[in-house]
mmCIF file of C-alpha atoms in Angstrom:
data_model
loop_
_atom_site.group_PDB
_atom_site.id
_atom_site.type_symbol
_atom_site.label_atom_id
_atom_site.label_comp_id
_atom_site.label_asym_id
_atom_site.label_seq_id
_atom_site.Cartn_x
_atom_site.Cartn_y
_atom_site.Cartn_z
ATOM 1 C CA MET A 29 -51.338 -25.353 39.257
ATOM 2 C CA GLN A 30 -49.828 -22.230 38.162
ATOM 3 C CA ILE A 31 -46.621 -21.598 40.274
ATOM 4 C CA PRO A 32 -44.878 -18.561 39.816
ATOM 5 C CA PHE A 33 -40.854 -18.708 40.639
ATOM 6 C CA ILE A 34 -41.287 -15.390 42.879
ATOM 7 C CA ASP A 35 -44.775 -14.402 43.593
ATOM 8 C CA LEU A 36 -44.342 -10.839 43.027
ATOM 9 C CA LYS A 37 -47.959 -10.167 41.529
ATOM 10 C CA THR A 38 -49.605 -11.358 44.990
ATOM 11 C CA GLN A 39 -47.271 -9.241 46.711
ATOM 12 C CA TYR A 40 -48.139 -5.970 44.757
ATOM 13 C CA GLU A 41 -51.875 -7.074 45.006
ATOM 14 C CA THR A 42 -51.408 -7.378 48.696
ATOM 15 C CA TYR A 43 -49.587 -3.880 49.290
ATOM 16 C CA LYS A 44 -51.386 -2.112 46.264
ATOM 17 C CA GLU A 45 -52.980 0.765 47.883
ATOM 18 C CA GLU A 46 -50.079 1.659 49.760
ATOM 19 C CA ILE A 47 -47.688 1.585 46.872
ATOM 20 C CA ASN A 48 -50.023 3.439 44.549
ATOM 21 C CA LYS A 49 -50.249 6.176 47.017
ATOM 22 C CA GLU A 50 -46.628 6.685 47.471
ATOM 23 C CA VAL A 51 -45.749 6.427 43.911
ATOM 24 C CA LEU A 52 -48.398 8.835 43.073
ATOM 25 C CA ASN A 53 -47.033 11.161 45.763
ATOM 26 C CA VAL A 54 -43.658 11.328 44.158
ATOM 27 C CA LEU A 55 -45.352 11.801 40.633
ATOM 28 C CA SER A 56 -47.071 14.854 42.111
ATOM 29 C CA SER A 57 -43.988 16.199 44.084
ATOM 30 C CA THR A 58 -41.943 15.612 40.615
ATOM 31 C CA GLN A 59 -38.877 15.308 42.796
ATOM 32 C CA PHE A 60 -37.670 11.989 41.495
ATOM 33 C CA ILE A 61 -33.719 12.214 42.155
ATOM 34 C CA MET A 62 -32.867 11.937 45.972
ATOM 35 C CA GLY A 63 -35.241 13.707 48.210
ATOM 36 C CA PRO A 64 -37.253 12.927 51.279
ATOM 37 C CA GLN A 65 -38.446 9.289 49.924
ATOM 38 C CA VAL A 66 -34.563 8.533 49.734
ATOM 39 C CA THR A 67 -33.493 10.141 52.980
ATOM 40 C CA LYS A 68 -36.735 8.339 54.942
ATOM 41 C CA LEU A 69 -35.412 4.943 53.210
ATOM 42 C CA GLU A 70 -31.741 5.505 54.457
ATOM 43 C CA GLU A 71 -33.167 5.959 57.807
ATOM 44 C CA ASN A 72 -35.273 2.899 57.757
ATOM 45 C CA LEU A 73 -32.421 0.964 56.499
ATOM 46 C CA ALA A 74 -29.879 2.101 59.308
ATOM 47 C CA LYS A 75 -32.382 1.808 62.008
ATOM 48 C CA TYR A 76 -33.317 -1.929 60.746
ATOM 49 C CA THR A 77 -29.869 -3.076 60.525
ATOM 50 C CA GLY A 78 -28.310 -1.074 63.398
ATOM 51 C CA ALA A 79 -25.539 0.329 61.178
ATOM 52 C CA LYS A 80 -24.730 3.777 61.575
ATOM 53 C CA TYR A 81 -24.772 4.807 58.109
ATOM 54 C CA ALA A 82 -26.943 3.437 55.379
ATOM 55 C CA PHE A 83 -26.981 4.859 51.659
ATOM 56 C CA ALA A 84 -29.399 3.994 48.967
ATOM 57 C CA CYS A 85 -27.663 3.326 45.876
ATOM 58 C CA SER A 86 -28.583 2.439 42.066
ATOM 59 C CA SER A 87 -27.916 -1.320 42.407
ATOM 60 C CA GLY A 88 -26.507 -3.997 44.380
ATOM 61 C CA THR A 89 -23.508 -4.136 41.877
ATOM 62 C CA ASP A 90 -23.054 -0.424 42.413
ATOM 63 C CA SER A 91 -23.052 -0.788 46.288
ATOM 64 C CA LEU A 92 -20.078 -3.271 45.775
ATOM 65 C CA LEU A 93 -17.954 -0.855 43.682
ATOM 66 C CA LEU A 94 -18.802 2.146 45.902
ATOM 67 C CA ALA A 95 -17.386 -0.090 48.728
ATOM 68 C CA LEU A 96 -14.382 -0.745 46.824
ATOM 69 C CA MET A 97 -13.954 2.710 45.524
ATOM 70 C CA ALA A 98 -14.610 4.081 49.224
ATOM 71 C CA ILE A 99 -11.539 1.956 50.389
ATOM 72 C CA ASP A 100 -9.420 3.462 47.635
ATOM 73 C CA VAL A 101 -8.883 -0.020 45.822
ATOM 74 C CA GLN A 102 -6.176 0.490 42.972
ATOM 75 C CA PRO A 103 -4.911 -1.475 40.088
ATOM 76 C CA GLY A 104 -2.989 -4.653 40.873
ATOM 77 C CA ASP A 105 -4.602 -5.017 44.761
ATOM 78 C CA GLU A 106 -5.949 -8.178 45.389
ATOM 79 C CA ILE A 107 -9.679 -8.994 46.954
ATOM 80 C CA ILE A 108 -10.274 -12.456 48.191
ATOM 81 C CA THR A 109 -13.637 -13.757 47.511
ATOM 82 C CA THR A 110 -15.773 -16.886 46.206
ATOM 83 C CA PRO A 111 -15.874 -18.309 42.798
ATOM 84 C CA PHE A 112 -19.400 -19.575 43.611
ATOM 85 C CA THR A 113 -21.576 -16.319 43.270
ATOM 86 C CA PHE A 114 -23.233 -14.049 40.735
ATOM 87 C CA ILE A 115 -20.703 -12.301 38.671
ATOM 88 C CA ALA A 116 -21.157 -8.839 39.976
ATOM 89 C CA THR A 117 -19.138 -9.927 42.913
ATOM 90 C CA ALA A 118 -15.641 -10.102 40.736
ATOM 91 C CA GLU A 119 -16.915 -7.974 38.177
ATOM 92 C CA THR A 120 -16.838 -4.948 40.209
ATOM 93 C CA ILE A 121 -13.254 -5.716 41.367
ATOM 94 C CA ALA A 122 -12.184 -6.187 37.772
ATOM 95 C CA LEU A 123 -13.530 -2.951 36.845
ATOM 96 C CA LEU A 124 -11.130 -1.453 38.932
ATOM 97 C CA LYS A 125 -8.124 -3.270 37.557
ATOM 98 C CA ALA A 126 -7.732 -5.059 40.804
ATOM 99 C CA LYS A 127 -7.299 -8.817 41.173
ATOM 100 C CA PRO A 128 -10.069 -11.087 42.364
ATOM 101 C CA VAL A 129 -8.468 -13.881 44.348
ATOM 102 C CA PHE A 130 -10.926 -16.927 44.488
ATOM 103 C CA VAL A 131 -11.296 -19.113 47.725
ATOM 104 C CA ASP A 132 -13.451 -22.380 47.533
ATOM 105 C CA ILE A 133 -16.531 -22.599 49.414
ATOM 106 C CA ASP A 134 -17.881 -24.879 52.423
ATOM 107 C CA GLU A 135 -19.717 -27.491 51.115
ATOM 108 C CA ALA A 136 -22.478 -27.278 53.703
ATOM 109 C CA THR A 137 -23.386 -23.463 53.352
ATOM 110 C CA TYR A 138 -21.990 -22.876 49.876
ATOM 111 C CA ASN A 139 -20.352 -19.792 51.288
ATOM 112 C CA ILE A 140 -16.551 -19.117 51.375
ATOM 113 C CA ASP A 141 -14.486 -21.463 53.539
ATOM 114 C CA PRO A 142 -12.642 -19.331 56.702
ATOM 115 C CA LYS A 143 -10.247 -21.903 56.683
ATOM 116 C CA LEU A 144 -8.838 -21.684 53.402
ATOM 117 C CA ILE A 145 -8.817 -17.511 53.134
ATOM 118 C CA GLU A 146 -5.444 -17.115 55.165
ATOM 119 C CA ALA A 147 -3.305 -19.079 52.595
ATOM 120 C CA LYS A 148 -4.242 -16.860 49.978
ATOM 121 C CA ILE A 149 -3.416 -13.529 51.672
ATOM 122 C CA THR A 150 -0.175 -11.657 50.030
ATOM 123 C CA PRO A 151 1.094 -8.282 50.583
ATOM 124 C CA LYS A 152 -1.172 -7.138 47.720
ATOM 125 C CA THR A 153 -4.351 -8.134 49.639
ATOM 126 C CA LYS A 154 -6.557 -5.296 50.463
ATOM 127 C CA ALA A 155 -9.725 -6.707 51.345
ATOM 128 C CA ILE A 156 -11.835 -9.887 52.108
ATOM 129 C CA MET A 157 -15.336 -9.940 50.201
ATOM 130 C CA PRO A 158 -17.516 -12.787 51.401
ATOM 131 C CA VAL A 159 -20.648 -13.419 50.061
ATOM 132 C CA SER A 160 -23.876 -14.386 52.209
ATOM 133 C CA LEU A 161 -25.087 -16.770 49.259
ATOM 134 C CA TYR A 162 -28.886 -17.734 49.199
ATOM 135 C CA GLY A 163 -29.873 -15.547 52.067
ATOM 136 C CA GLN A 164 -27.451 -17.049 54.968
ATOM 137 C CA THR A 165 -24.422 -14.949 55.823
ATOM 138 C CA ALA A 166 -21.028 -16.333 55.851
ATOM 139 C CA ASP A 167 -18.984 -17.108 58.847
ATOM 140 C CA MET A 168 -18.429 -13.523 59.468
ATOM 141 C CA ASP A 169 -16.521 -13.710 63.157
ATOM 142 C CA ALA A 170 -13.771 -16.071 61.784
ATOM 143 C CA ILE A 171 -13.492 -13.707 58.700
ATOM 144 C CA ASN A 172 -13.178 -10.795 60.497
ATOM 145 C CA ALA A 173 -10.718 -12.189 62.799
ATOM 146 C CA ILE A 174 -8.389 -13.173 60.057
ATOM 147 C CA ALA A 175 -8.955 -9.552 58.630
ATOM 148 C CA LYS A 176 -7.747 -8.121 61.896
ATOM 149 C CA LYS A 177 -4.670 -10.132 62.189
ATOM 150 C CA HIS A 178 -3.651 -9.116 58.687
ATOM 151 C CA ASN A 179 -5.014 -5.258 58.990
ATOM 152 C CA LEU A 180 -7.668 -6.024 56.090
ATOM 153 C CA VAL A 181 -10.933 -4.475 55.131
ATOM 154 C CA VAL A 182 -13.980 -6.778 55.090
ATOM 155 C CA ILE A 183 -16.768 -5.980 52.645
ATOM 156 C CA GLU A 184 -19.920 -8.092 52.987
ATOM 157 C CA ASP A 185 -21.556 -9.126 49.794
ATOM 158 C CA ALA A 186 -25.141 -9.271 51.220
ATOM 159 C CA CYS A 187 -27.015 -8.747 48.216
ATOM 160 C CA GLN A 188 -29.135 -11.989 48.705
ATOM 161 C CA SER A 189 -29.190 -11.822 52.463
ATOM 162 C CA PHE A 190 -30.692 -8.416 53.669
ATOM 163 C CA GLY A 191 -32.855 -9.237 56.676
ATOM 164 C CA ALA A 192 -30.945 -12.467 57.880
ATOM 165 C CA GLU A 193 -29.075 -12.491 61.315
ATOM 166 C CA TYR A 194 -25.767 -13.947 62.412
ATOM 167 C CA LYS A 195 -25.479 -14.364 65.987
ATOM 168 C CA GLY A 196 -27.957 -11.616 66.791
ATOM 169 C CA LYS A 197 -26.666 -9.017 64.370
ATOM 170 C CA LYS A 198 -28.320 -7.946 61.055
ATOM 171 C CA SER A 199 -26.530 -9.169 57.670
ATOM 172 C CA CYS A 200 -25.101 -5.562 56.316
ATOM 173 C CA ASN A 201 -24.002 -4.730 59.678
ATOM 174 C CA LEU A 202 -21.497 -7.591 60.283
ATOM 175 C CA SER A 203 -17.877 -5.840 58.946
ATOM 176 C CA THR A 204 -16.278 -2.945 57.618
ATOM 177 C CA ILE A 205 -18.809 -2.250 54.744
ATOM 178 C CA GLY A 206 -22.065 -4.014 53.965
ATOM 179 C CA CYS A 207 -23.605 -4.193 50.515
ATOM 180 C CA THR A 208 -27.104 -5.378 49.480
ATOM 181 C CA SER A 209 -29.250 -5.383 46.515
ATOM 182 C CA PHE A 210 -32.998 -4.290 45.896
ATOM 183 C CA PHE A 211 -33.420 -6.125 42.880
ATOM 184 C CA PRO A 212 -37.156 -7.195 42.530
ATOM 185 C CA SER A 213 -36.470 -11.061 43.463
ATOM 186 C CA LYS A 214 -34.474 -10.188 46.377
ATOM 187 C CA PRO A 215 -35.905 -10.363 50.015
ATOM 188 C CA LEU A 216 -36.529 -6.795 50.069
ATOM 189 C CA GLY A 217 -36.945 -5.830 46.313
ATOM 190 C CA CYS A 218 -37.950 -2.522 44.554
ATOM 191 C CA TYR A 219 -39.727 -2.321 41.288
ATOM 192 C CA GLY A 220 -36.133 -1.890 39.327
ATOM 193 C CA ASP A 221 -32.623 -1.832 40.103
ATOM 194 C CA GLY A 222 -31.730 -0.620 43.682
ATOM 195 C CA GLY A 223 -29.359 -1.331 46.527
ATOM 196 C CA ALA A 224 -27.743 0.218 49.522
ATOM 197 C CA VAL A 225 -24.381 0.464 51.437
ATOM 198 C CA PHE A 226 -24.139 0.512 54.808
ATOM 199 C CA CYS A 227 -20.941 1.321 57.458
ATOM 200 C CA ASN A 228 -20.349 2.726 61.303
ATOM 201 C CA ASP A 229 -17.069 4.584 60.298
ATOM 202 C CA ASP A 230 -17.714 8.365 59.877
ATOM 203 C CA ALA A 231 -15.047 9.224 57.313
ATOM 204 C CA LEU A 232 -15.831 6.194 55.062
ATOM 205 C CA GLY A 233 -19.775 7.263 55.415
ATOM 206 C CA ALA A 234 -18.912 10.891 54.314
ATOM 207 C CA LYS A 235 -16.778 9.343 51.309
ATOM 208 C CA LEU A 236 -19.712 6.880 50.258
ATOM 209 C CA LYS A 237 -22.283 9.271 50.378
ATOM 210 C CA SER A 238 -20.159 11.601 48.113
ATOM 211 C CA LEU A 239 -18.948 8.629 45.544
ATOM 212 C CA LEU A 240 -22.556 7.762 44.662
ATOM 213 C CA ASN A 241 -23.122 11.252 43.856
ATOM 214 C CA HIS A 242 -20.099 11.962 41.409
ATOM 215 C CA GLY A 243 -17.833 12.642 43.969
ATOM 216 C CA GLN A 244 -19.721 15.806 45.135
ATOM 217 C CA GLY A 245 -19.363 17.594 48.835
ATOM 218 C CA LYS A 246 -21.206 20.626 47.888
ATOM 219 C CA ARG A 247 -23.072 20.951 44.349
ATOM 220 C CA TYR A 248 -20.424 21.317 41.777
ATOM 221 C CA GLU A 249 -17.343 20.957 44.048
ATOM 222 C CA HIS A 250 -16.049 17.470 43.542
ATOM 223 C CA LYS A 251 -13.702 15.776 45.963
ATOM 224 C CA TYR A 252 -13.547 12.267 44.413
ATOM 225 C CA ILE A 253 -13.991 10.690 40.971
ATOM 226 C CA GLY A 254 -17.285 8.987 41.765
ATOM 227 C CA ILE A 255 -20.459 7.559 39.871
ATOM 228 C CA ASN A 256 -24.144 8.178 39.504
ATOM 229 C CA GLY A 257 -24.892 5.698 41.715
ATOM 230 C CA ARG A 258 -28.231 7.371 43.188
ATOM 231 C CA LEU A 259 -31.373 5.538 43.702
ATOM 232 C CA ASP A 260 -34.284 6.796 42.298
ATOM 233 C CA ALA A 261 -37.251 8.245 44.614
ATOM 234 C CA LEU A 262 -39.832 6.281 43.176
ATOM 235 C CA GLN A 263 -37.906 3.164 44.027
ATOM 236 C CA ALA A 264 -37.297 4.737 47.680
ATOM 237 C CA ALA A 265 -41.165 5.052 47.990
ATOM 238 C CA ILE A 266 -42.011 1.551 47.041
ATOM 239 C CA LEU A 267 -39.078 0.395 49.335
ATOM 240 C CA ASN A 268 -40.325 2.455 52.257
ATOM 241 C CA VAL A 269 -43.746 0.598 51.786
ATOM 242 C CA LYS A 270 -42.515 -2.720 51.802
ATOM 243 C CA MET A 271 -40.165 -2.038 54.813
ATOM 244 C CA ASN A 272 -43.405 -1.729 56.800
ATOM 245 C CA HIS A 273 -44.179 -5.460 56.095
ATOM 246 C CA PHE A 274 -40.638 -6.869 55.806
ATOM 247 C CA GLU A 275 -40.386 -8.457 59.389
ATOM 248 C CA ALA A 276 -43.455 -10.302 58.613
ATOM 249 C CA GLU A 277 -42.205 -11.463 55.362
ATOM 250 C CA CYS A 278 -38.937 -12.468 56.670
ATOM 251 C CA LYS A 279 -41.089 -14.552 59.469
ATOM 252 C CA LYS A 280 -42.863 -16.259 56.582
ATOM 253 C CA ARG A 281 -39.639 -16.830 54.441
ATOM 254 C CA ILE A 282 -38.092 -18.917 57.192
ATOM 255 C CA GLU A 283 -41.331 -20.816 57.726
ATOM 256 C CA VAL A 284 -41.522 -21.445 54.089
ATOM 257 C CA GLY A 285 -38.083 -22.527 53.593
ATOM 258 C CA SER A 286 -37.831 -24.919 57.141
ATOM 259 C CA ARG A 287 -41.151 -26.486 55.748
ATOM 260 C CA TYR A 288 -39.583 -27.180 52.452
ATOM 261 C CA SER A 289 -36.660 -28.901 54.310
ATOM 262 C CA LYS A 290 -39.086 -30.711 56.527
ATOM 263 C CA LEU A 291 -41.291 -32.052 53.535
ATOM 264 C CA LEU A 292 -38.242 -32.954 51.505
ATOM 265 C CA GLU A 293 -36.712 -35.465 54.298
ATOM 266 C CA GLY A 294 -36.311 -38.751 52.837
ATOM 267 C CA ALA A 295 -36.175 -37.468 48.947
ATOM 268 C CA ASN A 296 -33.206 -38.181 47.116
ATOM 269 C CA VAL A 297 -32.238 -34.585 47.300
ATOM 270 C CA ILE A 298 -29.641 -32.221 49.510
ATOM 271 C CA THR A 299 -31.473 -29.564 51.352
ATOM 272 C CA PRO A 300 -29.912 -26.250 52.501
ATOM 273 C CA THR A 301 -27.801 -26.528 55.687
ATOM 274 C CA ILE A 302 -28.561 -23.594 57.999
ATOM 275 C CA MET A 303 -26.037 -23.037 60.947
ATOM 276 C CA SER A 304 -27.448 -23.076 64.340
ATOM 277 C CA ASP A 305 -25.900 -19.369 64.663
ATOM 278 C CA ARG A 306 -27.493 -17.550 61.843
ATOM 279 C CA ASN A 307 -30.827 -17.821 59.745
ATOM 280 C CA SER A 308 -31.429 -17.395 56.225
ATOM 281 C CA MET A 309 -33.857 -15.067 54.315
ATOM 282 C CA TYR A 310 -34.020 -18.008 51.539
ATOM 283 C CA ALA A 311 -33.289 -15.417 48.811
ATOM 284 C CA GLN A 312 -33.428 -18.752 46.781
ATOM 285 C CA TYR A 313 -34.560 -22.207 48.013
ATOM 286 C CA SER A 314 -31.804 -24.334 46.580
ATOM 287 C CA ILE A 315 -31.487 -28.153 46.716
ATOM 288 C CA ARG A 316 -28.885 -30.515 45.366
ATOM 289 C CA VAL A 317 -29.574 -33.372 42.957
ATOM 290 C CA LYS A 318 -27.588 -35.783 40.997
ATOM 291 C CA ASN A 319 -29.770 -35.804 37.913
ATOM 292 C CA ARG A 320 -30.326 -32.123 37.690
ATOM 293 C CA GLU A 321 -31.422 -31.636 33.860
ATOM 294 C CA ALA A 322 -33.722 -34.745 34.547
ATOM 295 C CA MET A 323 -35.315 -33.277 37.446
ATOM 296 C CA ILE A 324 -35.830 -29.725 35.711
ATOM 297 C CA GLN A 325 -37.243 -31.350 32.797
ATOM 298 C CA LYS A 326 -39.925 -33.152 34.767
ATOM 299 C CA LEU A 327 -40.813 -30.408 36.956
ATOM 300 C CA ASN A 328 -41.064 -28.202 34.408
ATOM 301 C CA ASP A 329 -43.448 -30.600 32.663
ATOM 302 C CA ALA A 330 -45.668 -30.585 35.882
ATOM 303 C CA GLY A 331 -45.532 -26.688 35.708
ATOM 304 C CA VAL A 332 -43.139 -26.127 38.617
ATOM 305 C CA PRO A 333 -40.362 -23.235 37.629
ATOM 306 C CA THR A 334 -36.911 -23.765 38.256
ATOM 307 C CA ALA A 335 -33.730 -21.880 38.093
ATOM 308 C CA VAL A 336 -29.982 -22.419 38.603
ATOM 309 C CA HIS A 337 -27.706 -20.239 40.592
ATOM 310 C CA TYR A 338 -24.996 -20.914 39.501
ATOM 311 C CA PRO A 339 -24.110 -23.201 36.926
ATOM 312 C CA ILE A 340 -20.705 -22.041 36.058
ATOM 313 C CA PRO A 341 -18.323 -20.663 38.591
ATOM 314 C CA LEU A 342 -16.389 -17.601 38.238
ATOM 315 C CA HIS A 343 -13.117 -18.809 37.613
ATOM 316 C CA LEU A 344 -14.269 -20.850 34.522
ATOM 317 C CA GLN A 345 -16.043 -17.895 33.207
ATOM 318 C CA GLU A 346 -14.539 -16.662 29.698
ATOM 319 C CA ALA A 347 -14.763 -12.720 31.123
ATOM 320 C CA LEU A 348 -12.343 -13.999 33.972
ATOM 321 C CA SER A 349 -10.248 -16.513 31.795
ATOM 322 C CA TYR A 350 -7.088 -14.116 32.045
ATOM 323 C CA LEU A 351 -6.750 -14.878 35.963
ATOM 324 C CA GLY A 352 -5.358 -18.202 34.836
ATOM 325 C CA TYR A 353 -7.641 -20.654 36.947
ATOM 326 C CA LYS A 354 -8.396 -23.652 35.496
ATOM 327 C CA LYS A 355 -10.915 -26.735 36.104
ATOM 328 C CA GLY A 356 -10.171 -28.512 39.181
ATOM 329 C CA ASP A 357 -8.944 -25.569 41.145
ATOM 330 C CA PHE A 358 -11.918 -24.904 43.066
ATOM 331 C CA PRO A 359 -13.561 -28.907 43.174
ATOM 332 C CA ILE A 360 -16.468 -28.087 45.749
ATOM 333 C CA SER A 361 -17.577 -24.923 43.583
ATOM 334 C CA GLU A 362 -17.539 -26.923 40.417
ATOM 335 C CA GLN A 363 -19.262 -29.930 42.031
ATOM 336 C CA ILE A 364 -22.106 -27.584 43.713
ATOM 337 C CA GLY A 365 -22.397 -25.906 40.072
ATOM 338 C CA THR A 366 -23.591 -28.970 38.524
ATOM 339 C CA GLU A 367 -25.963 -30.008 41.138
ATOM 340 C CA ILE A 368 -27.517 -26.931 42.617
ATOM 341 C CA MET A 369 -31.180 -25.984 41.541
ATOM 342 C CA SER A 370 -33.691 -23.324 42.824
ATOM 343 C CA LEU A 371 -37.329 -23.954 43.506
ATOM 344 C CA PRO A 372 -39.837 -21.289 43.791
ATOM 345 C CA MET A 373 -39.709 -19.388 46.721
ATOM 346 C CA SER A 374 -41.787 -16.335 48.241
ATOM 347 C CA PRO A 375 -43.567 -15.566 51.452
ATOM 348 C CA PHE A 376 -46.458 -15.834 49.582
ATOM 349 C CA LEU A 377 -45.965 -19.513 48.270
ATOM 350 C CA THR A 378 -49.104 -21.579 49.981
ATOM 351 C CA GLU A 379 -48.727 -24.808 51.517
ATOM 352 C CA SER A 380 -50.818 -26.442 48.712
ATOM 353 C CA GLN A 381 -48.377 -24.920 46.217
ATOM 354 C CA GLN A 382 -45.468 -26.157 48.278
ATOM 355 C CA ASP A 383 -47.024 -29.511 48.507
ATOM 356 C CA PHE A 384 -47.464 -29.738 44.816
ATOM 357 C CA ILE A 385 -43.858 -28.850 44.309
ATOM 358 C CA VAL A 386 -42.607 -31.554 47.015
ATOM 359 C CA ASN A 387 -44.670 -34.088 45.613
ATOM 360 C CA ALA A 388 -43.362 -33.567 42.010
ATOM 361 C CA ILE A 389 -39.854 -33.611 43.147
ATOM 362 C CA LYS A 390 -40.793 -36.921 45.024
ATOM 363 C CA ALA A 391 -42.176 -38.436 42.139
#
C-alpha cells in the first residue's frame, strides 16, 4: 500500500480547479507582491482567529522574528521558551542577540510546563514564548497569568497549531502576539514558505505591519529597521482557496487523530494526550516507543513512512552550545526526544491506510 507521510497530492487534486484559477488570476494581474490577495487573506485570518490584526508574512520563522522585533527585544534580553521544538523558536531569539532561557516540558502534552516558568524569570526577562507543539496549545491561561504578574509579553509560537482551540478561543489569539506558519506540511499550508502574525493592540499592529515591509510607513519613509517579510501574492491566493475548506479539514484531522488513538489502545506505544479544555490539529500524530529505531525500520520495510520531531532538544544543539546547557538539564525533553516518532497524518488519510499503519505497528 502506498501511504504518503502528508497527502498534499490528494489535497491539490481535490481543490485543483479552484487553486489553478486563483493562481492564473494572479499571474494575469502581474501583481506578485502585496495586493488584493494578501489583503483578502489577512481579512480571512483575522476573522477566523478573532484577532483584530493578522499580517501575512514570508514564513513562520519570520513571524517569530517580527514578533520579537515588535516588542523591541535587545541584546542581552532573556526570552523564556522550551527546548523541545524546532530550532526556529530559539534561533529567532539568538538572531537578535537575546538569550533563549529554556524551561522543561510537561510529559503529557510535550508543551512548556507553566509550573517551572516563574523560577527562570530574572530582571532581564522580556517575554515568554510557549510553543503549541504538534497542534495542541500550551496552557495559555497559566502562562498569561505569570506574564501579567511579572509585566512580561507572551508570544505564542503557534506554527503547528493554526486552527486549534483552547477554552473556546482560537490558537494565535491567546496572548499578546500569535505567530503561525503556512509551510506546506502545516494544518493550513501554502505551496512554499509563508506565515502570519496576529495581535489585538493598535500600536503593535501598526509596528508589525511596518516591520515586515522594511520598516516603511509610507513608501521610502522608514520608521524602523525592518525586514523583507512580505508574503507572495501567489501563496496568498492558494491559502485563500484552502481556507474555504479549512474547517472541514480541521474536523477531519481531529477524527483521524482520535481514530489513531482508539486503534492503538492496548498497543505498546504512548499516544498523544489531548487536554479536556482544548483540541489538537495534529500537525503531527506523534507516538512514543521504547524501541524507536527498530520500529521505524519495521514500518519503513512495510511501506509506512515515519519522521522524528524532534530527536535532539535545542539545549543539546551545537549552534546553541554557547548557552552552557548540558545533558541532564531538561530530562523530560531529553527522554521524549529518544522515544517520539510521527506517523502519516492528513485529512485525506483513508481508514484503510490507517488500519494498515496500525496493524504494522501492532505487528
